[in-house]
XYZ file of C-alpha atoms in Angstrom:
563
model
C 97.784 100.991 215.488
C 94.842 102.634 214.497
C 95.407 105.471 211.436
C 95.685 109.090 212.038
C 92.352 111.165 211.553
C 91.130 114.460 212.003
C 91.725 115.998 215.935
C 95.082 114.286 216.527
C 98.109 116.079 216.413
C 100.659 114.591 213.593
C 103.200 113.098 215.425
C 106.934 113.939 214.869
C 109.261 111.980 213.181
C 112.473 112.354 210.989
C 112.749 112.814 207.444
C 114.601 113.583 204.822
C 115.230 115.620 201.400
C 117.264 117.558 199.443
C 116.990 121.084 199.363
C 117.667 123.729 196.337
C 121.127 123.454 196.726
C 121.420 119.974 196.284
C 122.117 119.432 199.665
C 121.130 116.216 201.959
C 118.636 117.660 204.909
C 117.586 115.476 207.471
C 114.796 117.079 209.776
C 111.571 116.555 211.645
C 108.035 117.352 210.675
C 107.378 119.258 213.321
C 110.220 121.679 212.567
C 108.574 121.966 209.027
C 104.627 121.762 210.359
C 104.583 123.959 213.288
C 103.261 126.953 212.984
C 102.122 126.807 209.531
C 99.126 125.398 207.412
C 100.685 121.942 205.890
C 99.597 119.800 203.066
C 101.136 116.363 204.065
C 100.570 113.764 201.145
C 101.614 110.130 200.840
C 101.704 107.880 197.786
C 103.352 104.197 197.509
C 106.436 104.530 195.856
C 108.370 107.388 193.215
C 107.760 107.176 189.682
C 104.745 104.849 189.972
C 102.188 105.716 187.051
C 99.186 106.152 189.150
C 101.433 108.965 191.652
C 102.647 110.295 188.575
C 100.056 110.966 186.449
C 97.811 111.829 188.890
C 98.610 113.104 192.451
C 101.877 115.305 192.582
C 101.364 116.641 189.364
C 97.811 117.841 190.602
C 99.254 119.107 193.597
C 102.107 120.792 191.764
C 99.773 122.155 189.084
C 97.070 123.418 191.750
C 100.427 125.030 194.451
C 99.739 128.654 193.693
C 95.826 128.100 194.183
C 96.528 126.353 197.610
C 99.204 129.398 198.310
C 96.390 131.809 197.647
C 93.858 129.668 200.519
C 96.918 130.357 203.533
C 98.808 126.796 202.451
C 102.475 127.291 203.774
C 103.764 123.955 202.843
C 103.235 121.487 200.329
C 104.986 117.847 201.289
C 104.977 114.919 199.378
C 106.813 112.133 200.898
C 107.270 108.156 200.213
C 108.766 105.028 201.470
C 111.500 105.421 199.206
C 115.139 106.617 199.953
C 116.039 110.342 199.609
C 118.079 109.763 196.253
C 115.047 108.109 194.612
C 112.466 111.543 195.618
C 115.153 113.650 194.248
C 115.070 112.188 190.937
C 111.480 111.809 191.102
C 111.114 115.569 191.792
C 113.226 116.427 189.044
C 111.076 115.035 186.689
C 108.467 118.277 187.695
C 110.660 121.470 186.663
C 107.727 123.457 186.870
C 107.795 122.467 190.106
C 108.879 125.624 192.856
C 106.940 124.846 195.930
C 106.633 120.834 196.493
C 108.964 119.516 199.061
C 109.596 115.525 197.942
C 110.949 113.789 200.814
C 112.052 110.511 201.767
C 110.570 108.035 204.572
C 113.137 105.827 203.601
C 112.760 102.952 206.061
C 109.154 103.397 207.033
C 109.106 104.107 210.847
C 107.494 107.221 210.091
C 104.417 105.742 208.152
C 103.958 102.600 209.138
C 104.403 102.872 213.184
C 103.861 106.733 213.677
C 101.071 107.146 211.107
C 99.716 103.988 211.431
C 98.938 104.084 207.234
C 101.206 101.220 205.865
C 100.018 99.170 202.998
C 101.359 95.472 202.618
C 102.094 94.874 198.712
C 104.071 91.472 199.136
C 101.700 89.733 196.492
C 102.526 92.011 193.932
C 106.286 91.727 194.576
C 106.830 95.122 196.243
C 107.661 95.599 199.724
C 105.566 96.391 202.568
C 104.690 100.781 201.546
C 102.238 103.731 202.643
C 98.908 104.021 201.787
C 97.769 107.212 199.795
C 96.439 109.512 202.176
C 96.603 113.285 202.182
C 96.955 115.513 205.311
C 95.944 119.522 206.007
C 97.590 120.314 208.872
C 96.967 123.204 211.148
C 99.432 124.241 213.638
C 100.210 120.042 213.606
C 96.629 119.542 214.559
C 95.120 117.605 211.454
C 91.640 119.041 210.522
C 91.292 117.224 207.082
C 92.151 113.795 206.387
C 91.681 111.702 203.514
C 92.624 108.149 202.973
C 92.296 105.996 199.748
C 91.742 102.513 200.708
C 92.398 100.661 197.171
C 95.215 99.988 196.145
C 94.896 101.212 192.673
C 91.621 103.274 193.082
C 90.623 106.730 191.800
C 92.130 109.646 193.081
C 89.975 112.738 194.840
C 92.880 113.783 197.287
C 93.476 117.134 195.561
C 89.405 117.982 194.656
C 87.814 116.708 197.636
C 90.919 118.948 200.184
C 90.544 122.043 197.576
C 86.421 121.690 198.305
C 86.901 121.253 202.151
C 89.300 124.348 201.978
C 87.619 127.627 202.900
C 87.760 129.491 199.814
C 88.589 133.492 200.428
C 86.216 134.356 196.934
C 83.269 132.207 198.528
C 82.237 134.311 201.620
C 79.490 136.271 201.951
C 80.448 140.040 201.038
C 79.298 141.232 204.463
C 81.251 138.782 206.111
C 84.360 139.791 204.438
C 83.469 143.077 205.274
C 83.054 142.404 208.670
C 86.380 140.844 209.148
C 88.313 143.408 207.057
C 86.502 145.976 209.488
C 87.829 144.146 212.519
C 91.475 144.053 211.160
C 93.906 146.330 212.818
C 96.103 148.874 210.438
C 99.562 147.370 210.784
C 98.126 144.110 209.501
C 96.211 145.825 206.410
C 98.629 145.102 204.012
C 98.680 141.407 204.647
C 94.549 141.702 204.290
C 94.851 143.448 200.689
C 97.282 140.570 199.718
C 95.062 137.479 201.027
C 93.138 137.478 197.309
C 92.037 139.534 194.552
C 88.527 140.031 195.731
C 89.726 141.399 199.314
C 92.562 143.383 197.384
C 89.377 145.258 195.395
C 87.331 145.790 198.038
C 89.593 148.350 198.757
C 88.911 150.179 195.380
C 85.505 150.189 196.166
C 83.688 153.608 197.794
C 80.783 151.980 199.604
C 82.837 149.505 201.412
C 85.401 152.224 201.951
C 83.204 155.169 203.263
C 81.334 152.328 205.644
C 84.923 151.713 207.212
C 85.412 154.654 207.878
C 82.301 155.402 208.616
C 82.564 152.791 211.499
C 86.166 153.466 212.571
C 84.903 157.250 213.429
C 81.776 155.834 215.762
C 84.463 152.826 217.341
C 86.602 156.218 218.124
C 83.430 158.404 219.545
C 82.492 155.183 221.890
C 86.123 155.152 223.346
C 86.457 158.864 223.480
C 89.159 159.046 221.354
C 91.132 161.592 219.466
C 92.403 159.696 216.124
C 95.799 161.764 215.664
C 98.704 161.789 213.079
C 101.710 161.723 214.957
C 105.511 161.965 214.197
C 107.600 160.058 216.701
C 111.434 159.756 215.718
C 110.916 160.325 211.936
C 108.069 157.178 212.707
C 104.423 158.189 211.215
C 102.167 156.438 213.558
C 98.403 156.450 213.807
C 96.781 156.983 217.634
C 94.216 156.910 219.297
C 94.462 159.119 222.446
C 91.542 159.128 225.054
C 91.898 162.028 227.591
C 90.235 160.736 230.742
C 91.312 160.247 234.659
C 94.524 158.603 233.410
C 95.574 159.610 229.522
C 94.939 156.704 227.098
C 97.436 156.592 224.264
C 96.881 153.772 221.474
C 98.931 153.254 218.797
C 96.867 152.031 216.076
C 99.589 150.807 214.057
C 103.036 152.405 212.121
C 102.009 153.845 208.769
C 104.358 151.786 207.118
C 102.448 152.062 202.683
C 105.393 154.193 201.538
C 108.128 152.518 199.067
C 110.972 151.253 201.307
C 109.354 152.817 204.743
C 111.835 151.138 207.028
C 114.470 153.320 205.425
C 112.117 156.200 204.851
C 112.428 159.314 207.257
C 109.569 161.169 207.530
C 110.551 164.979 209.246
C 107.271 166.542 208.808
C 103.526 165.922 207.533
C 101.171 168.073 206.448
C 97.217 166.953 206.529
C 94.527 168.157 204.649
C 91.334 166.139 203.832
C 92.653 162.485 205.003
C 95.776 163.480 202.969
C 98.817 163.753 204.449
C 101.627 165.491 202.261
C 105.043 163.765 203.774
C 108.688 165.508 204.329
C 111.354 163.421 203.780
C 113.784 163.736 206.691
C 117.576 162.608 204.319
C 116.057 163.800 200.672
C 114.652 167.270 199.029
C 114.211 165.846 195.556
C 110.966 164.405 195.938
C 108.094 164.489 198.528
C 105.306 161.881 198.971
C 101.288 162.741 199.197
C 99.342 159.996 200.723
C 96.044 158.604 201.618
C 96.346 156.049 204.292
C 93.347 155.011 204.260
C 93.264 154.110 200.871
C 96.600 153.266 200.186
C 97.323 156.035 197.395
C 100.566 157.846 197.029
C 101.990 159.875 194.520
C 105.569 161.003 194.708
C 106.031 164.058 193.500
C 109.979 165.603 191.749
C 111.091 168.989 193.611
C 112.501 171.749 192.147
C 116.677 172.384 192.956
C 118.029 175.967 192.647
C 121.891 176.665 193.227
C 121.670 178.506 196.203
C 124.808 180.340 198.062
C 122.715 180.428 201.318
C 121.977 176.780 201.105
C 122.474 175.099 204.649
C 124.187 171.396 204.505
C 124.004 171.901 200.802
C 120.051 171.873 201.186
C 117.811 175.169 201.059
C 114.979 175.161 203.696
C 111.031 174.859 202.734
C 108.153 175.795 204.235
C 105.077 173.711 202.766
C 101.136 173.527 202.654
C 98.450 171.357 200.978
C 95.510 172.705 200.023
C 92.763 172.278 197.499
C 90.877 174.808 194.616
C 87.703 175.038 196.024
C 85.914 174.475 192.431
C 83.485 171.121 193.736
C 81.489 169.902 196.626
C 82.532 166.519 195.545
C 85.338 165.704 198.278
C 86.468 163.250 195.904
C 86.927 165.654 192.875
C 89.209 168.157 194.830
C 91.804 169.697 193.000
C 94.767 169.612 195.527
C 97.745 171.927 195.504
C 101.152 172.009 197.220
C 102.931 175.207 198.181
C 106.235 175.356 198.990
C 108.369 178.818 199.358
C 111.577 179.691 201.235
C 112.977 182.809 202.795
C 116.291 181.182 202.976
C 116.381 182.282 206.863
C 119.168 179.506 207.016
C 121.786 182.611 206.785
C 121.273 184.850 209.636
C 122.974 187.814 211.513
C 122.073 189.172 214.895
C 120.878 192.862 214.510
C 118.854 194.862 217.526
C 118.912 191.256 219.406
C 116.803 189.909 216.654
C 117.950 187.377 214.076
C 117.448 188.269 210.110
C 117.816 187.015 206.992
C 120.792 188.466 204.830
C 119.646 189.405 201.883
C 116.952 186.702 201.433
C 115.991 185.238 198.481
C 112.018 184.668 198.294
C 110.621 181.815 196.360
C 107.067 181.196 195.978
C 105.766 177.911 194.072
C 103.068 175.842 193.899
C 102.550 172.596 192.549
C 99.117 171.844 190.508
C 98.284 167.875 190.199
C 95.860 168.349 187.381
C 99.117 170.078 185.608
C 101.727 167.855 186.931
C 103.761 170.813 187.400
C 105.550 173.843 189.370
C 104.861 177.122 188.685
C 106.847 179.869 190.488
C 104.453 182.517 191.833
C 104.819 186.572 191.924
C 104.630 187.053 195.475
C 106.535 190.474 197.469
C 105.723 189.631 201.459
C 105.804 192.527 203.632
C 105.930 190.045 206.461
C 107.855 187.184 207.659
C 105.932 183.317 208.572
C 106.755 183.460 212.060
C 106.578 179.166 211.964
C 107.160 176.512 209.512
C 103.682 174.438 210.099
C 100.854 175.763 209.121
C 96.864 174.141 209.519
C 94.704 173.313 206.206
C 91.293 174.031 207.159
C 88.437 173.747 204.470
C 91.021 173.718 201.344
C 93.285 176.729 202.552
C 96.128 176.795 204.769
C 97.179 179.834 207.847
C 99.980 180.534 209.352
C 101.434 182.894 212.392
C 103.303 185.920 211.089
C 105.287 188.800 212.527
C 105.339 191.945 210.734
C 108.736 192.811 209.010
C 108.204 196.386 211.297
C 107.730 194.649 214.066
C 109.195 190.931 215.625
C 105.916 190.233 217.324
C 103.681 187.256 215.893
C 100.215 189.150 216.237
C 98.585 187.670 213.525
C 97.875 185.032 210.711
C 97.692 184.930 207.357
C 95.434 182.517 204.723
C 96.975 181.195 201.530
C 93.746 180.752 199.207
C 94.691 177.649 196.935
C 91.538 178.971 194.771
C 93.288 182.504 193.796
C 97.175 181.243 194.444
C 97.222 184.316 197.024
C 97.853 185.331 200.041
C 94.825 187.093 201.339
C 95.024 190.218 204.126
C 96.795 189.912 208.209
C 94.268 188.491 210.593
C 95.135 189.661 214.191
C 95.799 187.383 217.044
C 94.263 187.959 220.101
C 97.668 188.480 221.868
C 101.213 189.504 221.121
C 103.409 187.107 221.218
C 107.351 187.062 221.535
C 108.740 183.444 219.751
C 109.149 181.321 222.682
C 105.517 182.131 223.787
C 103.722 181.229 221.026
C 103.102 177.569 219.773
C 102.324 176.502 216.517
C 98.290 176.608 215.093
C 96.483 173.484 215.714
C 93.044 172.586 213.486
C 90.254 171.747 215.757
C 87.769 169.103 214.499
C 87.810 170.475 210.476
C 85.922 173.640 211.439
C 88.143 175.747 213.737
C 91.652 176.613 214.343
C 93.363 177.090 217.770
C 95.978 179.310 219.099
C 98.440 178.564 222.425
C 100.180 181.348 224.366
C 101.770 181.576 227.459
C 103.252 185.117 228.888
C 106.609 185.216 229.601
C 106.273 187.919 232.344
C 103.191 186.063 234.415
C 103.357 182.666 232.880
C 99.560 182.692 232.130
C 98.998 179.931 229.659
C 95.944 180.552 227.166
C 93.955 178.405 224.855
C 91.969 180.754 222.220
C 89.597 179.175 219.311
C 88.219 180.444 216.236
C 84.162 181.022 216.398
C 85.069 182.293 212.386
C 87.622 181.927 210.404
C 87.513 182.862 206.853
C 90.343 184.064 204.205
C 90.160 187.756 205.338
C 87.862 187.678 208.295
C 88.723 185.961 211.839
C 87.339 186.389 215.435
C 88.176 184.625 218.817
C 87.401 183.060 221.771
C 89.106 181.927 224.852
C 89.032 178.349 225.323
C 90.817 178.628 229.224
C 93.399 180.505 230.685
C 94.825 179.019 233.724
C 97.716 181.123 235.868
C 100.846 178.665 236.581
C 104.338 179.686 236.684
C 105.371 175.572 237.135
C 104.652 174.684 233.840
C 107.784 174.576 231.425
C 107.776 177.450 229.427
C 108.710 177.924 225.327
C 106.154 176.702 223.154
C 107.966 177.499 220.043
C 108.627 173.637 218.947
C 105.416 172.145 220.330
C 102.331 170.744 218.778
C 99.318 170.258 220.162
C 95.631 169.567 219.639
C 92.514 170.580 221.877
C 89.780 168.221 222.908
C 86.929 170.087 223.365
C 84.795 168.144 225.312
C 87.333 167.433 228.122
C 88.707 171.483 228.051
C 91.820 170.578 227.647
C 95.622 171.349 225.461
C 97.134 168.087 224.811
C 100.772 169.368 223.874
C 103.760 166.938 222.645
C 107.242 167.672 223.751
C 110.591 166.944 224.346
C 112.780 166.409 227.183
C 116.374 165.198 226.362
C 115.745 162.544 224.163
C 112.489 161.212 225.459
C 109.456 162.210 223.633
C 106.567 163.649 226.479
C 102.536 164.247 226.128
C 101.098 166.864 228.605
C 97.759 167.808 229.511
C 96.710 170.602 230.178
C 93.468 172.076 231.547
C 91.763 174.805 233.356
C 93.611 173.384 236.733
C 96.918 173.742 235.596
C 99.110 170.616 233.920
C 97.639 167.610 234.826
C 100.231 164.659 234.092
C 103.303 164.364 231.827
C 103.846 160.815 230.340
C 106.251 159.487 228.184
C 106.666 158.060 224.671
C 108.518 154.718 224.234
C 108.425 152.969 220.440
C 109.130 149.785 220.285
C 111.449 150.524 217.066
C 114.071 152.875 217.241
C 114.088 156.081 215.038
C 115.690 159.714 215.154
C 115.777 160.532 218.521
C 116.426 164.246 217.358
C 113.161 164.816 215.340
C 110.951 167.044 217.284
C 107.213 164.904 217.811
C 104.610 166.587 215.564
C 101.205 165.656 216.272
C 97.745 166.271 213.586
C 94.277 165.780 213.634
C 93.465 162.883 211.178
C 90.250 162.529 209.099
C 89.807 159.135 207.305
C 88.906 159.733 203.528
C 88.350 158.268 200.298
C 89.963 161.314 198.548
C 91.213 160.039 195.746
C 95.127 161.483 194.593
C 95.141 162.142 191.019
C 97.967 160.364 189.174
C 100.420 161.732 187.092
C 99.626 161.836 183.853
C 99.932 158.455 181.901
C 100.912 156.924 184.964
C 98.476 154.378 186.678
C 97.657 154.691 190.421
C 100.459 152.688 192.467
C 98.511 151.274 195.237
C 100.377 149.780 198.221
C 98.902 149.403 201.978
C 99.837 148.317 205.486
């Protein structure tokens, strides 16, 4: 029969070997093949000088090169019987990724391959020609066959040249194909070779994929969000049209052990995001997913009488000193403070802290440490999330003279104060007033609905400074059918469509409405294809790609890890 050659598909056969723990395995190529990129060699017989001196023990020498150029399997096989290629495999301890296996009585190579060699004049029996194999999926798309019978041997330099070598294309190529990869499968990308994994430490090739990303996302009309789905951090892209477009671009999966990571809340600021760990207040994460970065930073523990499940309850922000126009020279800055509102006792129909104990501290990264600030509030943070805009971070309030939240207050990460109340344009009750939302870097929004007419309105900063705010309504629309209390939603505003897209929950199922000047459009529901904490409330951000690099601590390099 005529030989195999490049275009066929190998056909199966059996063979056998024996596998690390020493036991006798008797299986088909294809079950070892398919699927995967192969190296299938041949050589005349085990312990022959010519196969030993010169073909496995290039193959075995050269296995982490061909690893690094997307070989799954390396196979060396003979017409010899099983015991004979494990001894002859022994002989290699070096040896980890080589399979030797055994075509013992030559169906395989002789009638399937169509490569036997006839060495009756020499006093050997009829064996298999030297030939390697690079398999694809079983297709063959190299194959190389030496016709001598004692000839020279270019197997392993002429397969490694016809191998497409990762370090040998064209920088804008890689580029290109980088650019095209989706998230989920970045980590995979940074892992295919050393000059891919650097390409990621590089700002040019990182602001141009970004740069890119953000006009793929103004094409489709979409809205690239941060959102928390069942203690899941997922990246989407949602496109408000005729029918709502919601695209996950892939779980955020770059923290240390992420499947078992819960992430309760996140916090962005400058294509940071600073992550809450859902099971664990020793530590919390900061994290550039674009990048890769993290730093994980130790928390403070007080003993604390008030504690609730033996854990007090933070409120947190990340912010920056402004100090430099250099985004990538920021000086970031985590807050964290607690009223301990945990312990609570019903006075007037309102709900107050007993004796609370205040703590105010903020964590420097050019420091590496917590400092406990002075800080006497004559008000209360009417919500836990607050919105970073340009470096500082605002939250709702209510008065301590007064249970209404009618205004907002700045934290300036500059001065490590809290600048002067900034009124609302309404007066809200808790269950009509949702959280702040950031609008496009540059503004902050407001959503309130009346609990007397059920008036729903969208208001927008046109300034917003430390100690200086004014406002605008965005749309006001007068219906009584949508479902009121906004106290656990998020939401984020597109501006161009006019409308509040606001995350919810019914029951267990996570929801998206949107609503506009006519009233609520649609409701549609969340499904992830992985399950998570059905009890975490969705959270939803505005995301801004960044090369913002996080400062390490000190003495400690940069721990880079992707997905």
């Amino acid at each position: 029969m005529a030989p195999i050659g490049v275009g066929d598909v190998v056909p199966d056969g059996t063979i056998s070997f024996y596998d690390e723990n020493d036991q006798l395995q008797t299986v088909s190529v294809h079950s070892l093949a398919a699927g995967k990129k192969v190296i299938l060699f041949n050589v005349p017989g085990g312990f022959s000088p010519t196969c030993s001196m010169k073909l496995e023990s290039g193959f075995i020498e050269k296995t982490e090169e061909l690893k690094s150029r997307g070989i799954d399997e390396i196979i060396c096989f003979s017409v010899n019987d099983p015991f004979v290629m494990k001894a002859w495999g022994k002989t290699y301890p070096e040896n980890k990724h080589v399979k030797f296996v055994s075509d013992g009585s030559g169906e395989y190579t002789h009638h399937l391959l169509g490569l036997e060699l006839d060495l009756k004049d020499k006093g050997i029996a009829v064996r298999s020609r030297r030939f390697t194999l690079l398999l694809d999926n079983l297709k063959v798309t190299v194959a190389i066959v030496d016709s001598g019978h004692e000839g020279p041997f270019s197997q392993l330099e002429s397969i490694t040249m016809m191998m497409p070598s990762m370090s040998n294309l064209p920088r804008d190529l890689v580029e290109e194909i980088i650019y095209r990869v989706p998230w989920k499968f970045m980590r995979s990308v940074r892992l295919t070779c050393k000059k891919w994994n650097g390409l990621f430490k590089s700002r040019s090739f990182m602001e141009m994929r970004i740069a890119k990303e953000e006009a793929a996302a103004k094409e489709l009309g979409e809205n690239r969000m941060i959102v928390i789905l069942d203690c899941n951090v997922r990246l989407m892209g949602i496109a408000v049209n005729d029918n709502l477009s919601i695209k996950s671009r892939g779980k955020l999966t770059c923290l240390e052990d992420s499947e078992q990571v819960k992430i309760s809340e996140v916090f962005h600021c400058e294509g940071l995001l600073l992550c809450i760990l859902k099971d664990d207040d020793t530590k919390i994460v900061v994290w550039n997913p674009s990048l890769g970065h993290t730093r994980w930073i130790q928390t403070r523990k007080y003993n604390s009488a008030s504690a609730w499940k033996g854990r007090d309850y933070y409120k947190y922000a990340l912010g920056y000193k402004n100090n430099s126009e250099n985004r990538s020279c920021r000086s970031f800055k985590i807050l964290r403070f607690t009223d301990e509102t945990t312990v609570i006792e019903e006075t007037d129909s309102r709900l107050l802290p007993v004796n609370p104990a205040l703590r105010f501290e903020i964590y420097d990264f050019d420091s590496d440490s917590w400092i406990t600030l002075d800080i006497s509030p004559h008000w209360l943070i009417g919500y836990d999330r607050g919105v970073s805009l340009k470096g500082n971070t605002y939250w709702s309030v209510e008065r301590k003279v007064s249970p209404l939240n009618d205004h907002i207050i700045c934290f300036d990460f500059t001065r490590e104060r809290f600048g002067p109340l900034l009124p609302l344009p309404f007066r809200a009750w808790g269950e009509q007033f949702a959280s702040l939302s950031c609008v496009r870097e540059e503004k902050i929004a407001a959503l309130f609905q009346s609990s007397k007419t059920g008036q729903l309105e969208v208001w927008i900063t046109t300034k917003i400074e430390t100690n200086n705010v004014s406002w605008i309504n965005f749309f006001s629309i007068d219906r009584q059918d949508i479902e009121r209390g906004l106290s656990h939603k998020s939401f984020f505003i597109d501006e161009e469509k006019k409308v509040a897209v606001v995350f919810n929950k019914q029951g267990i199922e996570n929801t998206v409405e949107v609503i506009g000047e006519v009233g609520c459009l649609k409701t549609w529901r969340l499904r992830l294809p992985e399950p998570g904490d059905n009890k975490c409330w969705p959270i939803v951000c505005s995301y801004v790609p960044s090369t913002v690099q996080i400062k390490q601590h000190k003495g400690v390099k940069r721990k880079e890890q992707s997905d």
